[in-house]
CSV table of C-alpha atoms in Angstrom, one decimal:
chain,number,residue,atom,x,y,z
A,1,UNK,CA,42.2,25.5,119.3
A,2,UNK,CA,40.9,26.4,115.8
A,3,UNK,CA,43.2,27.6,113.0
A,4,UNK,CA,41.5,31.0,113.2
A,5,UNK,CA,42.2,31.3,116.9
A,6,UNK,CA,45.7,30.1,116.5
A,7,UNK,CA,46.3,32.8,113.8
A,8,UNK,CA,45.0,35.5,116.2
A,9,UNK,CA,47.6,34.5,118.9
A,10,UNK,CA,50.6,33.5,116.7
A,11,UNK,CA,51.2,37.0,115.3
A,12,UNK,CA,54.8,38.2,115.5
A,13,UNK,CA,55.4,39.9,118.9
A,14,UNK,CA,58.6,40.5,121.1
A,15,UNK,CA,60.0,37.8,123.2
A,16,UNK,CA,59.8,40.2,126.2
A,17,UNK,CA,63.2,39.5,127.7
A,18,UNK,CA,63.1,43.3,128.5
A,19,UNK,CA,60.6,46.1,128.6
A,20,UNK,CA,60.9,48.4,126.7
A,21,UNK,CA,62.3,46.1,124.1
A,22,UNK,CA,65.6,46.6,122.3
A,23,UNK,CA,64.1,48.2,119.1
A,24,UNK,CA,63.1,51.2,121.2
A,25,UNK,CA,66.6,51.9,122.5
A,26,UNK,CA,67.9,55.2,121.1
A,27,UNK,CA,71.2,57.1,120.8
A,28,UNK,CA,70.2,59.7,123.3
A,29,UNK,CA,71.6,57.4,126.0
A,30,UNK,CA,75.4,57.1,125.9
A,31,UNK,CA,78.6,56.8,128.0
A,32,UNK,CA,77.8,59.8,130.2
A,33,UNK,CA,74.4,58.5,131.3
A,34,UNK,CA,75.7,55.0,131.9
A,35,UNK,CA,78.5,56.4,134.0
A,36,UNK,CA,76.1,58.3,136.2
A,37,UNK,CA,73.7,55.3,136.5
A,38,UNK,CA,76.7,53.2,137.7
A,39,UNK,CA,77.8,55.8,140.2
A,40,UNK,CA,74.3,56.2,141.6
A,41,UNK,CA,74.1,52.5,142.5
A,42,UNK,CA,73.7,52.0,146.3
A,43,UNK,CA,76.7,50.5,148.1
A,44,UNK,CA,75.1,47.1,148.7
A,45,UNK,CA,73.6,46.6,145.3
A,46,UNK,CA,73.7,43.0,144.0
A,47,UNK,CA,75.5,42.9,140.6
A,48,UNK,CA,75.1,40.4,137.8
A,49,UNK,CA,77.7,40.4,135.1
A,50,UNK,CA,77.4,39.3,131.5
A,51,UNK,CA,80.4,39.0,129.1
A,52,UNK,CA,79.7,38.6,125.4
A,53,UNK,CA,82.2,36.7,123.2
A,54,UNK,CA,80.8,37.3,119.7
A,55,UNK,CA,82.8,34.7,117.8
A,56,UNK,CA,82.2,31.2,116.5
A,57,UNK,CA,84.3,28.8,114.4
A,58,UNK,CA,81.2,28.0,112.3
A,59,UNK,CA,78.1,29.9,111.6
A,60,UNK,CA,74.9,28.0,112.5
A,61,UNK,CA,72.2,29.2,110.2
A,62,UNK,CA,69.5,29.2,112.8
A,63,UNK,CA,71.4,31.6,115.1
A,64,UNK,CA,69.8,34.9,116.2
A,65,UNK,CA,72.8,36.1,118.2
A,66,UNK,CA,75.3,38.8,117.5
A,67,UNK,CA,78.2,36.8,116.3
A,68,UNK,CA,80.7,36.3,113.5
A,69,UNK,CA,82.6,33.3,112.1
A,70,UNK,CA,86.4,33.3,112.6
A,71,UNK,CA,88.8,30.7,111.3
A,72,UNK,CA,91.8,32.0,113.3
A,73,UNK,CA,92.2,33.0,117.0
A,74,UNK,CA,93.7,36.4,116.1
A,75,UNK,CA,90.4,38.3,116.1
A,76,UNK,CA,89.6,36.9,119.5
A,77,UNK,CA,93.0,37.8,120.8
A,78,UNK,CA,92.6,41.4,119.5
A,79,UNK,CA,89.1,41.6,121.1
A,80,UNK,CA,89.8,40.5,124.6
A,81,UNK,CA,92.1,43.4,125.7
A,82,UNK,CA,89.1,45.8,125.0
A,83,UNK,CA,86.8,43.7,127.2
A,84,UNK,CA,89.4,43.8,130.0
A,85,UNK,CA,89.7,47.5,129.6
A,86,UNK,CA,85.9,47.9,129.8
A,87,UNK,CA,85.8,45.8,132.9
A,88,UNK,CA,88.5,48.0,134.5
A,89,UNK,CA,86.6,51.2,133.5
A,90,UNK,CA,83.4,49.9,135.1
A,91,UNK,CA,85.3,48.8,138.2
A,92,UNK,CA,86.6,52.3,138.6
A,93,UNK,CA,83.1,53.8,138.3
A,94,UNK,CA,81.7,51.4,140.9
A,95,UNK,CA,84.5,52.2,143.3
A,96,UNK,CA,83.9,49.1,145.4
A,97,UNK,CA,80.1,49.4,145.5
A,98,UNK,CA,78.0,46.3,145.0
A,99,UNK,CA,78.4,42.5,145.4
A,100,UNK,CA,78.8,40.2,142.4
A,101,UNK,CA,76.3,37.4,142.6
A,102,UNK,CA,76.6,36.0,139.1
A,103,UNK,CA,78.8,35.9,136.0
A,104,UNK,CA,77.6,34.6,132.7
A,105,UNK,CA,79.7,34.1,129.5
A,106,UNK,CA,77.6,34.0,126.4
A,107,UNK,CA,78.1,34.3,122.7
A,108,UNK,CA,78.9,33.3,120.1
A,109,UNK,CA,80.9,30.5,121.6
A,110,UNK,CA,82.8,31.5,124.7
A,111,UNK,CA,84.0,27.9,124.8
A,112,UNK,CA,86.3,29.0,122.0
A,113,UNK,CA,88.4,30.9,124.4
A,114,UNK,CA,91.9,29.5,125.1
A,115,UNK,CA,92.2,28.2,128.6
A,116,UNK,CA,94.5,31.0,129.9
A,117,UNK,CA,92.2,33.6,128.4
A,118,UNK,CA,89.1,32.1,130.0
A,119,UNK,CA,90.7,32.0,133.4
A,120,UNK,CA,92.0,35.6,133.1
A,121,UNK,CA,88.7,36.9,131.9
A,122,UNK,CA,86.8,35.2,134.7
A,123,UNK,CA,89.3,36.5,137.3
A,124,UNK,CA,89.0,40.1,136.2
A,125,UNK,CA,85.2,40.0,135.9
A,126,UNK,CA,84.9,38.7,139.4
A,127,UNK,CA,87.2,41.5,140.7
A,128,UNK,CA,84.6,44.1,139.6
A,129,UNK,CA,83.5,44.0,143.2
A,130,UNK,CA,83.4,41.6,146.1
A,131,UNK,CA,81.9,38.2,145.3
A,132,UNK,CA,78.8,37.0,147.1
A,133,UNK,CA,78.9,33.8,149.1
A,134,UNK,CA,76.4,32.1,146.6
A,135,UNK,CA,78.2,33.3,143.5
A,136,UNK,CA,77.2,31.5,140.3
A,137,UNK,CA,79.4,31.3,137.2
A,138,UNK,CA,77.7,30.0,134.0
A,139,UNK,CA,79.0,29.5,130.5
A,140,UNK,CA,77.6,28.5,127.1
A,141,UNK,CA,79.4,25.6,125.5
A,142,UNK,CA,79.6,24.4,121.9
A,143,UNK,CA,80.7,20.7,122.2
A,144,UNK,CA,82.8,21.0,119.0
A,145,UNK,CA,85.1,23.4,120.9
A,146,UNK,CA,86.0,21.2,123.8
A,147,UNK,CA,89.4,19.8,124.5
A,148,UNK,CA,90.9,18.4,127.7
A,149,UNK,CA,92.7,21.6,128.6
A,150,UNK,CA,89.4,23.6,128.2
A,151,UNK,CA,87.6,21.2,130.6
A,152,UNK,CA,90.3,21.8,133.2
A,153,UNK,CA,90.3,25.6,132.6
A,154,UNK,CA,86.5,25.8,133.2
A,155,UNK,CA,86.9,23.9,136.5
A,156,UNK,CA,89.9,26.1,137.5
A,157,UNK,CA,87.9,29.3,136.6
A,158,UNK,CA,85.1,28.1,139.0
A,159,UNK,CA,82.3,27.4,136.5
A,160,UNK,CA,79.2,26.2,138.4
A,161,UNK,CA,76.7,25.8,135.6
A,162,UNK,CA,77.0,25.0,131.9
A,163,UNK,CA,74.5,25.5,129.1
A,164,UNK,CA,75.0,23.2,126.1
A,165,UNK,CA,73.3,23.8,122.8
A,166,UNK,CA,71.7,20.6,121.5
A,167,UNK,CA,69.1,22.1,119.0
A,168,UNK,CA,68.3,18.7,117.4
A,169,UNK,CA,70.1,15.4,117.1
A,170,UNK,CA,68.5,14.4,113.7
A,171,UNK,CA,71.3,14.5,111.0
A,172,UNK,CA,68.8,15.9,108.4
A,173,UNK,CA,67.9,18.8,110.6
A,174,UNK,CA,71.5,19.4,111.6
A,175,UNK,CA,72.5,19.6,108.0
A,176,UNK,CA,69.7,22.0,107.2
A,177,UNK,CA,70.9,24.4,109.9
A,178,UNK,CA,74.6,23.8,109.5
A,179,UNK,CA,75.0,22.5,113.1
A,180,UNK,CA,76.6,19.1,113.0
A,181,UNK,CA,76.9,17.7,116.5
A,182,UNK,CA,76.6,14.1,117.6
A,183,UNK,CA,74.9,12.9,120.7
A,184,UNK,CA,78.2,11.3,121.8
A,185,UNK,CA,80.0,14.7,121.6
A,186,UNK,CA,77.3,16.3,123.7
A,187,UNK,CA,77.2,13.5,126.3
A,188,UNK,CA,81.0,13.7,126.6
A,189,UNK,CA,80.8,17.4,127.5
A,190,UNK,CA,78.1,16.8,130.1
A,191,UNK,CA,80.0,13.9,131.6
A,192,UNK,CA,83.4,15.7,131.4
A,193,UNK,CA,82.1,18.8,133.2
A,194,UNK,CA,80.2,16.9,135.9
A,195,UNK,CA,83.4,14.9,136.6
A,196,UNK,CA,85.1,18.3,137.3
A,197,UNK,CA,82.5,19.4,139.8
A,198,UNK,CA,80.0,21.4,137.7
A,199,UNK,CA,76.8,21.6,139.8
A,200,UNK,CA,74.2,22.3,137.1
A,201,UNK,CA,73.8,21.3,133.5
A,202,UNK,CA,71.3,23.0,131.1
A,203,UNK,CA,70.5,21.7,127.6
A,204,UNK,CA,68.9,23.8,124.9
A,205,UNK,CA,66.6,22.2,122.4
A,206,UNK,CA,64.8,23.9,119.5
A,207,UNK,CA,61.5,23.2,117.8
A,208,UNK,CA,60.3,24.8,114.6
A,209,UNK,CA,63.4,24.0,112.7
A,210,UNK,CA,63.4,22.9,109.0
A,211,UNK,CA,62.4,19.3,108.5
A,212,UNK,CA,61.5,18.8,112.1
A,213,UNK,CA,58.4,16.7,112.9
A,214,UNK,CA,56.7,15.9,116.2
A,215,UNK,CA,58.3,12.4,116.2
A,216,UNK,CA,61.8,13.8,115.4
A,217,UNK,CA,61.5,16.4,118.2
A,218,UNK,CA,60.4,13.7,120.6
A,219,UNK,CA,63.4,11.6,119.7
A,220,UNK,CA,65.8,14.5,120.4
A,221,UNK,CA,64.0,15.0,123.8
A,222,UNK,CA,64.5,11.4,124.7
A,223,UNK,CA,68.2,11.6,124.0
A,224,UNK,CA,68.5,14.9,125.9
A,225,UNK,CA,66.7,13.4,128.9
A,226,UNK,CA,69.1,10.4,128.9
A,227,UNK,CA,71.8,12.8,129.9
A,228,UNK,CA,69.9,13.7,133.1
A,229,UNK,CA,70.1,17.5,132.7
A,230,UNK,CA,69.2,19.7,135.7
A,231,UNK,CA,67.4,22.1,133.4
A,232,UNK,CA,66.1,21.8,129.8
A,233,UNK,CA,65.2,24.8,127.7
A,234,UNK,CA,62.7,24.2,124.8
A,235,UNK,CA,63.0,27.2,122.5
A,236,UNK,CA,61.0,28.0,119.3
A,237,UNK,CA,63.2,28.8,116.4
A,238,UNK,CA,62.9,32.5,115.6
A,239,UNK,CA,63.0,32.9,111.8
A,240,UNK,CA,64.1,36.6,111.2
A,241,UNK,CA,66.1,36.6,107.9
A,242,UNK,CA,65.5,40.4,107.5
A,243,UNK,CA,67.6,40.8,110.6
A,244,UNK,CA,69.9,37.8,110.5
A,245,UNK,CA,70.8,37.4,106.8
A,246,UNK,CA,72.5,34.0,107.3
A,247,UNK,CA,69.1,32.6,108.0
A,248,UNK,CA,68.3,33.0,104.3
A,249,UNK,CA,70.4,29.8,103.9
A,250,UNK,CA,67.5,27.9,105.6
A,251,UNK,CA,64.8,26.6,103.2
A,252,UNK,CA,61.6,28.4,104.2
A,253,UNK,CA,59.5,25.7,102.6
A,254,UNK,CA,60.9,23.2,105.0
A,255,UNK,CA,59.8,25.2,108.1
A,256,UNK,CA,56.8,24.0,110.0
A,257,UNK,CA,53.7,26.3,110.1
A,258,UNK,CA,52.4,27.7,113.4
A,259,UNK,CA,50.0,24.8,114.0
A,260,UNK,CA,52.9,22.2,113.6
A,261,UNK,CA,55.1,24.3,115.8
A,262,UNK,CA,52.5,24.2,118.5
A,263,UNK,CA,52.2,20.4,118.1
A,264,UNK,CA,55.9,20.0,118.4
A,265,UNK,CA,56.3,22.2,121.5
A,266,UNK,CA,53.3,20.5,123.2
A,267,UNK,CA,54.5,17.0,122.5
A,268,UNK,CA,58.0,17.9,123.7
A,269,UNK,CA,56.7,19.5,126.9
A,270,UNK,CA,54.5,16.5,127.7
A,271,UNK,CA,57.5,14.2,127.4
A,272,UNK,CA,59.7,16.4,129.5
A,273,UNK,CA,57.1,16.7,132.3
A,274,UNK,CA,56.5,13.0,132.2
A,275,UNK,CA,60.1,12.5,133.1
A,276,UNK,CA,59.6,14.4,136.3
A,277,UNK,CA,60.6,17.9,135.3
A,278,UNK,CA,58.6,21.0,136.3
A,279,UNK,CA,57.5,23.5,133.6
A,280,UNK,CA,59.0,27.0,134.3
A,281,UNK,CA,57.6,29.9,132.3
A,282,UNK,CA,57.0,29.3,128.6
A,283,UNK,CA,60.1,27.4,127.6
A,284,UNK,CA,62.1,26.1,130.6
A,285,UNK,CA,61.9,22.9,132.6
A,286,UNK,CA,63.8,22.0,135.7
A,287,UNK,CA,64.0,19.3,138.3
A,288,UNK,CA,61.7,20.1,141.2
A,289,UNK,CA,64.7,20.7,143.5
A,290,UNK,CA,66.5,23.0,141.1
A,291,UNK,CA,66.8,26.7,142.0
A,292,UNK,CA,64.8,27.6,138.9
A,293,UNK,CA,61.8,25.5,139.9
A,294,UNK,CA,62.0,26.6,143.5
A,295,UNK,CA,62.0,30.3,142.4
A,296,UNK,CA,59.0,29.6,140.2
A,297,UNK,CA,57.0,28.0,143.0
A,298,UNK,CA,57.8,30.9,145.3
A,299,UNK,CA,56.8,33.6,142.8
A,300,UNK,CA,60.4,34.8,142.5
A,301,UNK,CA,61.2,33.8,139.0
A,302,UNK,CA,62.8,36.5,136.9
A,303,UNK,CA,63.2,37.1,133.2
A,304,UNK,CA,66.1,39.1,131.6
A,305,UNK,CA,68.2,39.1,128.4
A,306,UNK,CA,69.4,35.6,129.2
A,307,UNK,CA,65.8,34.3,129.5
A,308,UNK,CA,64.3,32.8,132.7
A,309,UNK,CA,66.6,33.1,135.8
A,310,UNK,CA,66.8,33.1,139.5
A,311,UNK,CA,69.0,36.1,139.3
A,312,UNK,CA,67.3,38.9,141.3
A,313,UNK,CA,70.2,41.4,141.1
A,314,UNK,CA,68.8,44.9,140.3
A,315,UNK,CA,71.9,45.7,138.2
A,316,UNK,CA,73.0,43.5,135.2
A,317,UNK,CA,76.2,44.9,133.7
A,318,UNK,CA,77.1,43.8,130.2
A,319,UNK,CA,80.6,43.7,128.8
A,320,UNK,CA,81.7,43.2,125.2
A,321,UNK,CA,80.3,44.1,121.8
A,322,UNK,CA,76.5,44.3,121.6
A,323,UNK,CA,76.0,43.4,125.3
A,324,UNK,CA,73.1,44.9,127.1
A,325,UNK,CA,73.1,46.2,130.6
A,326,UNK,CA,70.0,46.7,132.8
A,327,UNK,CA,70.3,49.2,135.7
A,328,UNK,CA,67.6,50.7,138.0
A,329,UNK,CA,67.5,53.8,135.8
A,330,UNK,CA,67.4,52.2,132.4
A,331,UNK,CA,69.0,49.9,129.7
A,332,UNK,CA,72.2,50.4,127.8
A,333,UNK,CA,73.7,48.6,124.9
A,334,UNK,CA,77.2,48.5,123.6
A,335,UNK,CA,78.3,49.0,120.0
A,336,UNK,CA,77.6,45.9,118.0
A,337,UNK,CA,80.5,45.8,115.5
A,338,UNK,CA,83.5,44.3,117.2
A,339,UNK,CA,86.0,46.6,115.4
A,340,UNK,CA,84.0,49.7,116.4
A,341,UNK,CA,83.6,48.4,119.9
A,342,UNK,CA,87.4,47.9,120.3
A,343,UNK,CA,88.1,51.4,119.0
A,344,UNK,CA,85.5,53.0,121.3
A,345,UNK,CA,87.0,51.3,124.3
A,346,UNK,CA,90.5,52.4,123.4
A,347,UNK,CA,89.3,56.0,122.9
A,348,UNK,CA,86.7,56.4,125.6
A,349,UNK,CA,86.9,53.5,128.0
A,350,UNK,CA,83.2,52.8,127.4
A,351,UNK,CA,81.3,51.9,124.2
A,352,UNK,CA,77.6,52.6,124.8
A,353,UNK,CA,75.8,53.0,121.5
A,354,UNK,CA,72.2,53.4,122.7
A,355,UNK,CA,69.8,52.8,125.5
A,356,UNK,CA,66.6,54.0,127.2
A,357,UNK,CA,65.8,55.6,130.5
A,358,UNK,CA,62.9,54.2,132.4
A,359,UNK,CA,59.7,56.2,133.0
A,360,UNK,CA,57.5,55.3,135.9
A,361,UNK,CA,55.1,53.9,133.4
A,362,UNK,CA,57.8,51.7,131.8
A,363,UNK,CA,58.6,50.3,135.3
A,364,UNK,CA,54.9,49.4,135.9
A,365,UNK,CA,54.3,47.9,132.5
A,366,UNK,CA,57.6,46.1,132.6
A,367,UNK,CA,56.6,44.6,136.0
A,368,UNK,CA,53.2,43.5,134.5
A,369,UNK,CA,54.8,41.9,131.5
A,370,UNK,CA,57.5,40.1,133.4
A,371,UNK,CA,55.0,38.7,135.9
A,372,UNK,CA,52.8,37.4,133.1
A,373,UNK,CA,55.8,35.8,131.4
A,374,UNK,CA,56.9,34.3,134.7
A,375,UNK,CA,53.8,33.6,136.7
A,376,UNK,CA,51.0,33.7,134.0
A,377,UNK,CA,49.0,36.0,136.3
A,378,UNK,CA,48.8,39.4,138.0
A,379,UNK,CA,47.3,40.2,141.4
A,380,UNK,CA,45.2,43.3,141.2
A,381,UNK,CA,45.9,44.1,144.8
A,382,UNK,CA,49.7,43.8,144.3
A,383,UNK,CA,49.5,45.9,141.2
A,384,UNK,CA,47.7,48.7,143.1
A,385,UNK,CA,50.0,48.3,146.1
A,386,UNK,CA,53.1,48.8,143.9
A,387,UNK,CA,51.9,51.5,141.6
A,388,UNK,CA,48.9,53.2,143.2
A,389,UNK,CA,46.6,55.3,141.0
A,390,UNK,CA,49.0,54.9,138.1
A,391,UNK,CA,47.7,51.3,137.7
A,392,UNK,CA,44.3,52.6,136.6
A,393,UNK,CA,45.0,52.4,132.8
A,394,UNK,CA,46.5,48.9,133.1
A,395,UNK,CA,43.4,47.7,135.0
A,396,UNK,CA,41.2,49.1,132.3
A,397,UNK,CA,43.3,47.3,129.7
A,398,UNK,CA,43.0,44.1,131.6
A,399,UNK,CA,39.2,44.4,131.5
A,400,UNK,CA,39.1,45.1,127.8
A,401,UNK,CA,41.5,42.3,127.0
A,402,UNK,CA,39.5,39.8,129.0
A,403,UNK,CA,36.2,41.0,127.4
A,404,UNK,CA,37.8,40.6,124.0
A,405,UNK,CA,38.9,37.0,124.7
A,406,UNK,CA,37.1,34.7,122.3
A,407,UNK,CA,39.4,31.7,122.8
A,408,UNK,CA,39.4,30.9,126.5
A,409,UNK,CA,43.0,32.1,127.1
A,410,UNK,CA,42.2,34.6,129.9
A,411,UNK,CA,40.5,34.4,133.2
A,412,UNK,CA,39.8,37.7,135.0
A,413,UNK,CA,37.6,37.8,138.1
A,414,UNK,CA,38.5,41.4,139.0
A,415,UNK,CA,41.1,40.2,141.6
A,416,UNK,CA,43.4,38.2,139.4
A,417,UNK,CA,44.2,38.5,135.7
A,418,UNK,CA,45.3,35.0,134.8
A,419,UNK,CA,46.3,33.2,131.6
A,420,UNK,CA,44.6,29.9,131.3
A,421,UNK,CA,46.4,26.6,130.7
A,422,UNK,CA,45.2,26.8,127.1
A,423,UNK,CA,46.5,30.3,126.8
A,424,UNK,CA,50.0,29.8,128.1
A,425,UNK,CA,51.6,29.0,124.8
A,426,UNK,CA,50.4,32.5,123.7
A,427,UNK,CA,51.5,34.5,126.7
A,428,UNK,CA,53.7,36.7,124.5
A,429,UNK,CA,50.8,37.8,122.5
A,430,UNK,CA,48.7,38.4,125.6
A,431,UNK,CA,51.5,40.4,127.3
A,432,UNK,CA,51.7,42.5,124.1
A,433,UNK,CA,48.3,44.0,125.0
A,434,UNK,CA,50.2,46.0,127.8
A,435,UNK,CA,53.0,47.1,125.5
A,436,UNK,CA,52.4,50.8,124.6
A,437,UNK,CA,55.5,50.8,122.4
A,438,UNK,CA,54.4,48.1,120.1
A,439,UNK,CA,51.9,50.2,118.2
A,440,UNK,CA,54.7,52.4,117.0
A,441,UNK,CA,55.7,49.7,114.5
A,442,UNK,CA,59.3,49.9,115.4
A,443,UNK,CA,61.0,46.5,115.0
A,444,UNK,CA,59.9,43.2,113.4
A,445,UNK,CA,59.5,40.1,115.5
A,446,UNK,CA,59.2,36.3,115.2
A,447,UNK,CA,55.9,34.4,115.6
A,448,UNK,CA,54.5,34.1,119.1
A,449,UNK,CA,54.3,30.2,119.1
């Protein structure tokens, strides 16, 4: 692809882990709306739970999460009672409705939790409602946190899948992003959790970091593959220093340009697929027998705030500061600042700061964007079946988008709107054509490659 064409498709756009995206949430949605939405859930609704632990013992400069560095455990100990109280408030609102299919602990670094605190938090979250037979419990791990008693606590809590941040094993890159982590540390975590019965291991690798090259990314991929992960996520570093001020510590001159980012991601993907993994969406790879790969083949892959998932629950309930919930009627997000979140929970029981109620058009466009991000194509017949005459404007936009394609990234025959193999790295920018909120100019985003 020419530099001109690359520039057209690498413009900053959302990551589309939701639609409408988070910059369009507003304060008109609060505790009252959230309470009603929970109470309106049908009795047999599948529930997916997310608990946010917004603390780290070091601040990685590449990080785009809501987190804060702490040198003592006291802030975590003061935070956890509020999370338990929020869980109890939601449990009362649900009044026994629903079935918990999944629990995910993210951060920050939830692996910082003391063993007793982790076990208690997992037990209370699972008690929100009855657990499904195929319940999945996943947690994000920073290898620098791990101790023998934490390994044992994860096993006792029933963790079934771990996600370990690798980023890059090159010492120069690690120094540039303030993430020192040896290969031996990472391998010890993978081995230690597998010995304790964890069923699935995911590794996260980044490209687009300062001082990375194609060869250095390939070297990291080789080391990651040597640990035989069940899944491997290949994320592009999102440089957003206007939003995450600690990213200003990263030397911008050392960052690769869009063309180099594309070379890095392409080379890494080729190496991962050559090792027998199946590409899933834009940035995940899985063994052919893994649930993620199976869902992708069956057209049942989903995308939410945690990225690509097999989780089909219509209700995702978020706990903790900054966490986002997704319900059939809309999105909600908790207060971000941990101190304010704790005070709100003490005073109100809930801590919703903002959200957005879905319109019928939001649901339609959200479905279109999610299917493009997951399947790289849309069936016109299915679009019409789901949304009827309301699909008319989207079909018109498909025609115009295909006619405007100068770079061979779209194939539209009137029955299927498909993104070509060449266009897949740019699916975010293609999906943006169906985002009616984007033109408002609310929010700034990272590049689409």
